[in-house]
Amino acid sequence: MSRRATQLAAAPVEVRPAPDWRIAHMTALVDIDRLGEQWDRDGLLLLPRPGGLLTRRDACAVADCPNQVPGGAVPLCVSHARQFARSSRSDVEEWLAAGDIHPVRRRHHEGPCAVTDANGLRCARPAHGIQRLCRGHLVMWLTGRRRGVCFEDYMARARPLESFGACAAACCYLEAVYRQARLCETHYVVWVEQGRPEGEEFQTFLARVRQPANHKVLSLRGLPVLVRLELLHSICCRMDDQIRTGNEDMRVFVDWLRATAVASVTDIDTCRMNHDWPTDAGSSRFARYVFDRVRLAYADPGDEQRRDVWDLRVFGHSGTLDFSPIRQGWLKEAAQAWASTALGRRAQSTLQHHVHDLGLLSAVLATSPGGGQDPACLGRADVERFLARVRVVPAARTGQPYSSERAVSIVKNCALVIREAREMGLVPTTLAPAFSFRRGDGGKVVDGDADRALPVYVVAQLEAHLDLLRGVPGNPSGGPRPSGLGVLGERAGEMAVLAYQLLKGTGRRVGEVASLHLDCLGVDEHAKAVLVYDNHKAARMGRRLPLADTRLVDAIRAQQSWVVHRFPNTARDKLWLLPRPTKNVNGTVHLSQHQIQDWMRVWIDHIPRIDAGVLDQTGEPVPFDRASIYPHAFRHTWAQTLADEGVAPSVLRDLMDHSSLDTTLGYYSVGEARKREAMERMGRYTVDNRGVTRPGDAEGSRTASLREELSWVAVPMGKCSEPTNVRAGGQACPIRYQCAGCPHFESDPSYLPELSAYADNLRRERETMLAAGAAEWMVEGVSHQLKVIVDHIRNHQAALARLPDGERAVIDEASKTLRKARQSVPVSFLRRREGEGHG
């Protein structure tokens, strides 16, 4: 072997580390263009723009002033704020317009020394002091001044000095002031304070020393490439979230990262950080945000699915899924596999409910022999045990048993997951077929939605305290606090009232009101106002709802005008009717439904008194249950009001934007006692087709009442007592579509809306016949029907007009009750097969 070969063999082989994939990953994620001119690529400096998202400071209102506003109500820097305080004016705008403003004299000049030679060559060293001289020239000037040399003569004879170069500190962006240490003024002072370390200690000092405290500059120098990219990615995410971040908060955390010399943010021991971290709240929030965003950037969906708690942001959603309560390994794996397939099909809240309910099933299975770990040992008996315990197990949040409705939902959710997981092959094949849920296992859900509507007198009491609602935003205690109003300012109170008016006046869901676009007002073919909204629950966007309340329309237009004026630099199609107060500098984020719910809750709590409309045994008004007043209750109230006015269920279904009529009918239920009372009261005002009122002064027995119930059948606009038709359940009427002319037909004042609507239809039908030149006998037939209907209407109106006001109000309330009851069993004119009656 040659000498050269021997040397090569003895030489150590250089092993180059593999490139870190995280650098390429972060480079692809970081959007440097998002920072614009606020990022100095060459100097690795962040230069926050006054009034931007990277600083909490605004520029001074004085033109050409380089200073920034430290905070407070006056939009001036410290120097100009003092000048304004010494002036005789009380308004800043007037003071600025007067022009009696003196420029600010800076104690510390930023820039090169002012000394130049005859050729215009300037001193390269940084200036120091108000004379704008570097330290060397300042010392020479002070020496000459003691000998009587004036400043002008000194400047004429002074010559430029060579630069000492940049400061040797890794983080520093300033020029060196001291020749020997090659440090700037700031780092020289820190070096002296630390005992002037030398050698390796000095190199460590240079690498880890903090950067100069300057709210105009944030230095990312001296950081590893990966850490710098992770910080830039987090800062860009923070800007996308429209979170204003103080430069001081970022500087503290950046200096801490530089001092710890970590290779990545993920390498930091959070326990050590919590122990060593300063108590500054702003920097702590920024640090937690960076940790969260960097961890999210590196997260892998496959790895996340193997965790007990999923961060749904990894999958493009929000919130978390906690599988830790599921104790059986096979059930947890099946639940996780099912959830991964359901992420795109079901809402995040729905998934959370299903996984939570599986945890309850798991808890019951854990009490069986073997703890339910062996799926082959499970059977129908375990399901039966779960069905028996689901109604008595206490809820973790309240400690009380679940309601019957919630218990039914729990059973259905568990049955759904087990069934779908079995169909997709996600459960072990050893799981016995007997371990399954049958139809009706959970029982029947009792729908109590109809009882959620607020009484009219309660709504009237709320309307009387709208001033309290105006004072709620910005302060949990109910009073205005400008610091908590954000971009809304003084408009926040009016916006809270508008949100309430939209809930009450449109019947839309809370999320639909919160997410109204700025251009949510449209017009129909008759130039009438309509509300354009998005039905997020059913994924039907751009729905249109007629608006009859002109005051609500005017309030919406006033809010639209304010939003446009408040965010003039944002495109109109990106604005919302109800913008979010915080983290929303450009108005592109709408109000959250939780904010509306919080406003409502605080408002209801601060109303001194809400009466239920009845008296207790001592004669005092009974207070209304405030827990029954919440935003979604106004949707039920709106629907109930329309039902009381006689709106048909099919029409109300469209107004509520329901896909099923059964859902709409769930909004109306009338108690049997109340319905019976209304029927007995209305029976005294029943009129037949001859205008004769049925005698009803004396109260009959229960048997007579039941006989009365069996002697008639419901028909459009009234009741039919023809025996053959009654026995056939309304299917054997000999006179089709002409009930009002039949001697067996009766009606009462509760049918006035239907009678009036039918009369209008007959009038339109007659006008159409006349215009088409129809035969005279056809026109006469419609005219006779119209006369009979009009007579019914007049008889009812005349009978009501003779009543005292108190009794008239009672009859009106009874009419509403009966109309509400009829909504659940609508009766209408339908075309039937040959041989059938009209019913």
mmCIF file of C-alpha atoms in Angstrom, residues 505-709:
data_model
loop_
_atom_site.group_PDB
_atom_site.id
_atom_site.type_symbol
_atom_site.label_atom_id
_atom_site.label_comp_id
_atom_site.label_asym_id
_atom_site.label_seq_id
_atom_site.Cartn_x
_atom_site.Cartn_y
_atom_site.Cartn_z
ATOM 1 C CA GLY A 505 -88.074 39.336 14.063
ATOM 2 C CA THR A 506 -86.830 36.659 11.658
ATOM 3 C CA GLY A 507 -86.827 33.416 13.635
ATOM 4 C CA ARG A 508 -83.405 32.487 12.311
ATOM 5 C CA ARG A 509 -80.963 30.359 14.271
ATOM 6 C CA VAL A 510 -78.203 32.076 16.239
ATOM 7 C CA GLY A 511 -75.486 30.971 13.830
ATOM 8 C CA GLU A 512 -77.508 32.175 10.856
ATOM 9 C CA VAL A 513 -77.874 35.637 12.388
ATOM 10 C CA ALA A 514 -74.212 35.841 13.384
ATOM 11 C CA SER A 515 -73.048 34.921 9.866
ATOM 12 C CA LEU A 516 -75.182 37.342 7.874
ATOM 13 C CA HIS A 517 -73.201 38.835 5.011
ATOM 14 C CA LEU A 518 -73.059 42.597 4.638
ATOM 15 C CA ASP A 519 -75.331 42.487 1.577
ATOM 16 C CA CYS A 520 -77.934 40.355 3.332
ATOM 17 C CA LEU A 521 -80.820 42.575 2.207
ATOM 18 C CA GLY A 522 -82.380 41.791 -1.134
ATOM 19 C CA VAL A 523 -85.701 42.403 -2.880
ATOM 20 C CA ASP A 524 -88.244 40.088 -4.461
ATOM 21 C CA GLU A 525 -90.093 40.520 -7.743
ATOM 22 C CA HIS A 526 -92.410 43.004 -6.027
ATOM 23 C CA ALA A 527 -89.504 45.122 -4.748
ATOM 24 C CA LYS A 528 -90.201 43.991 -1.187
ATOM 25 C CA ALA A 529 -87.321 43.446 1.235
ATOM 26 C CA VAL A 530 -86.030 39.917 1.830
ATOM 27 C CA LEU A 531 -83.319 38.616 4.148
ATOM 28 C CA VAL A 532 -80.613 36.527 2.453
ATOM 29 C CA TYR A 533 -79.019 34.095 4.902
ATOM 30 C CA ASP A 534 -77.190 30.752 5.007
ATOM 31 C CA ASN A 535 -78.786 27.680 6.589
ATOM 32 C CA HIS A 536 -75.593 26.041 7.856
ATOM 33 C CA LYS A 537 -77.399 23.235 9.656
ATOM 34 C CA ALA A 538 -78.921 21.875 6.431
ATOM 35 C CA ALA A 539 -76.100 23.164 4.171
ATOM 36 C CA ARG A 540 -78.543 25.303 2.173
ATOM 37 C CA MET A 541 -76.953 28.633 1.379
ATOM 38 C CA GLY A 542 -78.468 31.823 0.032
ATOM 39 C CA ARG A 543 -81.951 31.300 1.495
ATOM 40 C CA ARG A 544 -84.442 34.152 1.210
ATOM 41 C CA LEU A 545 -86.922 35.189 3.898
ATOM 42 C CA PRO A 546 -89.533 37.956 3.370
ATOM 43 C CA LEU A 547 -89.224 40.869 5.796
ATOM 44 C CA ALA A 548 -92.397 42.750 6.696
ATOM 45 C CA ASP A 549 -90.959 44.794 9.597
ATOM 46 C CA THR A 550 -89.801 48.096 8.098
ATOM 47 C CA ARG A 551 -88.069 49.104 11.342
ATOM 48 C CA LEU A 552 -85.911 45.984 11.205
ATOM 49 C CA VAL A 553 -85.072 46.697 7.573
ATOM 50 C CA ASP A 554 -84.045 50.258 8.473
ATOM 51 C CA ALA A 555 -81.882 48.963 11.335
ATOM 52 C CA ILE A 556 -80.118 46.539 8.979
ATOM 53 C CA ARG A 557 -79.429 49.305 6.478
ATOM 54 C CA ALA A 558 -78.029 51.550 9.204
ATOM 55 C CA GLN A 559 -75.707 48.733 10.290
ATOM 56 C CA GLN A 560 -74.611 48.178 6.680
ATOM 57 C CA SER A 561 -73.725 51.855 6.346
ATOM 58 C CA TRP A 562 -71.692 51.788 9.564
ATOM 59 C CA VAL A 563 -69.757 48.667 8.555
ATOM 60 C CA VAL A 564 -68.786 50.181 5.189
ATOM 61 C CA HIS A 565 -67.663 53.395 6.885
ATOM 62 C CA ARG A 566 -65.741 51.486 9.592
ATOM 63 C CA PHE A 567 -63.819 49.254 7.154
ATOM 64 C CA PRO A 568 -63.376 51.397 4.033
ATOM 65 C CA ASN A 569 -60.326 49.476 2.751
ATOM 66 C CA THR A 570 -61.970 46.042 2.742
ATOM 67 C CA ALA A 571 -63.881 44.709 -0.255
ATOM 68 C CA ARG A 572 -67.626 44.738 0.306
ATOM 69 C CA ASP A 573 -68.046 41.057 -0.477
ATOM 70 C CA LYS A 574 -65.671 40.159 2.393
ATOM 71 C CA LEU A 575 -67.533 42.137 5.053
ATOM 72 C CA TRP A 576 -70.179 40.874 7.487
ATOM 73 C CA LEU A 577 -73.246 42.570 8.905
ATOM 74 C CA LEU A 578 -72.149 41.801 12.478
ATOM 75 C CA PRO A 579 -68.329 41.937 12.640
ATOM 76 C CA ARG A 580 -66.392 40.435 15.523
ATOM 77 C CA PRO A 581 -65.119 43.005 18.050
ATOM 78 C CA THR A 582 -61.599 41.579 18.534
ATOM 79 C CA LYS A 583 -58.950 40.050 16.242
ATOM 80 C CA ASN A 584 -60.741 41.664 13.332
ATOM 81 C CA VAL A 585 -58.878 44.761 12.179
ATOM 82 C CA ASN A 586 -60.238 44.601 8.618
ATOM 83 C CA GLY A 587 -63.780 43.381 9.326
ATOM 84 C CA THR A 588 -63.412 40.035 7.554
ATOM 85 C CA VAL A 589 -64.509 37.920 10.552
ATOM 86 C CA HIS A 590 -68.133 37.779 11.681
ATOM 87 C CA LEU A 591 -69.492 37.696 15.196
ATOM 88 C CA SER A 592 -69.573 34.291 16.865
ATOM 89 C CA GLN A 593 -72.840 32.783 18.037
ATOM 90 C CA HIS A 594 -71.256 32.309 21.465
ATOM 91 C CA GLN A 595 -70.805 36.088 21.706
ATOM 92 C CA ILE A 596 -74.508 36.635 21.041
ATOM 93 C CA GLN A 597 -75.385 33.996 23.628
ATOM 94 C CA ASP A 598 -73.109 35.666 26.184
ATOM 95 C CA TRP A 599 -74.662 39.079 25.523
ATOM 96 C CA MET A 600 -78.146 37.627 25.939
ATOM 97 C CA ARG A 601 -77.250 35.786 29.129
ATOM 98 C CA VAL A 602 -75.731 38.875 30.784
ATOM 99 C CA TRP A 603 -78.683 41.005 29.651
ATOM 100 C CA ILE A 604 -81.301 38.610 31.029
ATOM 101 C CA ASP A 605 -79.415 38.347 34.324
ATOM 102 C CA HIS A 606 -79.379 42.136 34.745
ATOM 103 C CA ILE A 607 -83.087 42.729 34.101
ATOM 104 C CA PRO A 608 -84.447 43.536 37.572
ATOM 105 C CA ARG A 609 -87.740 41.696 37.233
ATOM 106 C CA ILE A 610 -89.434 39.348 34.740
ATOM 107 C CA ASP A 611 -92.936 38.241 35.762
ATOM 108 C CA ALA A 612 -94.628 35.038 34.662
ATOM 109 C CA GLY A 613 -98.074 36.662 34.491
ATOM 110 C CA VAL A 614 -99.612 34.797 37.448
ATOM 111 C CA LEU A 615 -99.838 35.453 41.186
ATOM 112 C CA ASP A 616 -98.776 33.226 44.056
ATOM 113 C CA GLN A 617 -100.810 32.459 47.174
ATOM 114 C CA THR A 618 -99.830 35.783 48.738
ATOM 115 C CA GLY A 619 -100.871 37.786 45.680
ATOM 116 C CA GLU A 620 -97.330 38.523 44.535
ATOM 117 C CA PRO A 621 -96.324 38.082 40.876
ATOM 118 C CA VAL A 622 -94.554 34.788 40.181
ATOM 119 C CA PRO A 623 -91.137 35.341 38.535
ATOM 120 C CA PHE A 624 -90.612 33.861 35.097
ATOM 121 C CA ASP A 625 -87.940 31.182 34.701
ATOM 122 C CA ARG A 626 -85.015 33.104 33.182
ATOM 123 C CA ALA A 627 -83.379 29.875 32.054
ATOM 124 C CA SER A 628 -86.173 29.617 29.465
ATOM 125 C CA ILE A 629 -84.997 32.834 27.800
ATOM 126 C CA TYR A 630 -82.145 32.120 25.409
ATOM 127 C CA PRO A 631 -81.470 33.006 21.748
ATOM 128 C CA HIS A 632 -82.957 29.877 20.152
ATOM 129 C CA ALA A 633 -86.189 30.367 22.109
ATOM 130 C CA PHE A 634 -86.968 33.343 19.863
ATOM 131 C CA ARG A 635 -87.101 30.996 16.869
ATOM 132 C CA HIS A 636 -89.867 29.038 18.593
ATOM 133 C CA THR A 637 -91.561 32.279 19.622
ATOM 134 C CA TRP A 638 -91.506 33.545 16.035
ATOM 135 C CA ALA A 639 -92.992 30.291 14.728
ATOM 136 C CA GLN A 640 -95.658 30.212 17.441
ATOM 137 C CA THR A 641 -96.692 33.775 16.649
ATOM 138 C CA LEU A 642 -97.183 32.927 12.985
ATOM 139 C CA ALA A 643 -99.136 29.816 13.930
ATOM 140 C CA ASP A 644 -101.404 31.909 16.141
ATOM 141 C CA GLU A 645 -102.044 34.178 13.182
ATOM 142 C CA GLY A 646 -103.291 31.224 11.140
ATOM 143 C CA VAL A 647 -100.336 30.623 8.846
ATOM 144 C CA ALA A 648 -100.665 27.212 7.192
ATOM 145 C CA PRO A 649 -98.141 24.538 8.234
ATOM 146 C CA SER A 650 -96.865 24.128 4.688
ATOM 147 C CA VAL A 651 -96.172 27.844 4.466
ATOM 148 C CA LEU A 652 -94.583 27.918 7.893
ATOM 149 C CA ARG A 653 -92.373 24.984 6.903
ATOM 150 C CA ASP A 654 -90.960 27.068 4.083
ATOM 151 C CA LEU A 655 -90.561 30.101 6.321
ATOM 152 C CA MET A 656 -88.679 28.008 8.878
ATOM 153 C CA ASP A 657 -86.665 26.430 6.034
ATOM 154 C CA HIS A 658 -87.463 22.917 7.202
ATOM 155 C CA SER A 659 -87.266 20.002 4.813
ATOM 156 C CA SER A 660 -89.914 18.007 6.682
ATOM 157 C CA LEU A 661 -93.365 19.121 7.736
ATOM 158 C CA ASP A 662 -93.075 16.919 10.827
ATOM 159 C CA THR A 663 -90.241 19.115 12.077
ATOM 160 C CA THR A 664 -92.419 22.207 11.677
ATOM 161 C CA LEU A 665 -95.403 20.597 13.372
ATOM 162 C CA GLY A 666 -93.180 19.909 16.374
ATOM 163 C CA TYR A 667 -93.319 23.610 17.155
ATOM 164 C CA TYR A 668 -97.022 23.464 18.055
ATOM 165 C CA SER A 669 -98.666 21.543 20.842
ATOM 166 C CA VAL A 670 -101.745 22.507 22.776
ATOM 167 C CA GLY A 671 -102.623 20.881 26.073
ATOM 168 C CA GLU A 672 -105.875 18.951 26.124
ATOM 169 C CA ALA A 673 -107.273 20.949 29.017
ATOM 170 C CA ARG A 674 -106.553 24.240 27.323
ATOM 171 C CA LYS A 675 -107.949 22.990 24.014
ATOM 172 C CA ARG A 676 -111.119 21.677 25.690
ATOM 173 C CA GLU A 677 -111.649 25.004 27.457
ATOM 174 C CA ALA A 678 -111.219 26.886 24.186
ATOM 175 C CA MET A 679 -113.624 24.583 22.350
ATOM 176 C CA GLU A 680 -116.290 24.915 25.027
ATOM 177 C CA ARG A 681 -115.903 28.672 25.035
ATOM 178 C CA MET A 682 -115.981 28.906 21.237
ATOM 179 C CA GLY A 683 -119.004 26.600 21.008
ATOM 180 C CA ARG A 684 -121.182 29.465 22.254
ATOM 181 C CA TYR A 685 -120.354 31.409 19.103
ATOM 182 C CA THR A 686 -120.810 28.647 16.499
ATOM 183 C CA VAL A 687 -122.871 29.794 13.476
ATOM 184 C CA ASP A 688 -124.398 27.669 10.715
ATOM 185 C CA ASN A 689 -124.903 28.667 7.062
ATOM 186 C CA ARG A 690 -128.183 30.422 7.928
ATOM 187 C CA GLY A 691 -126.527 32.670 10.480
ATOM 188 C CA VAL A 692 -128.145 30.894 13.437
ATOM 189 C CA THR A 693 -126.031 30.671 16.614
ATOM 190 C CA ARG A 694 -126.069 27.368 18.479
ATOM 191 C CA PRO A 695 -127.441 27.669 22.028
ATOM 192 C CA GLY A 696 -124.566 27.102 24.399
ATOM 193 C CA ASP A 697 -125.279 28.983 27.597
ATOM 194 C CA ALA A 698 -125.737 25.939 29.814
ATOM 195 C CA GLU A 699 -122.840 23.635 30.545
ATOM 196 C CA GLY A 700 -123.560 20.010 29.568
ATOM 197 C CA SER A 701 -122.341 16.820 31.172
ATOM 198 C CA ARG A 702 -119.166 15.032 30.196
ATOM 199 C CA THR A 703 -121.230 12.454 28.321
ATOM 200 C CA ALA A 704 -122.948 15.196 26.346
ATOM 201 C CA SER A 705 -119.579 16.700 25.519
ATOM 202 C CA LEU A 706 -118.284 13.380 24.220
ATOM 203 C CA ARG A 707 -121.463 12.913 22.166
ATOM 204 C CA GLU A 708 -120.885 16.365 20.709
ATOM 205 C CA GLU A 709 -117.353 15.374 19.767
#
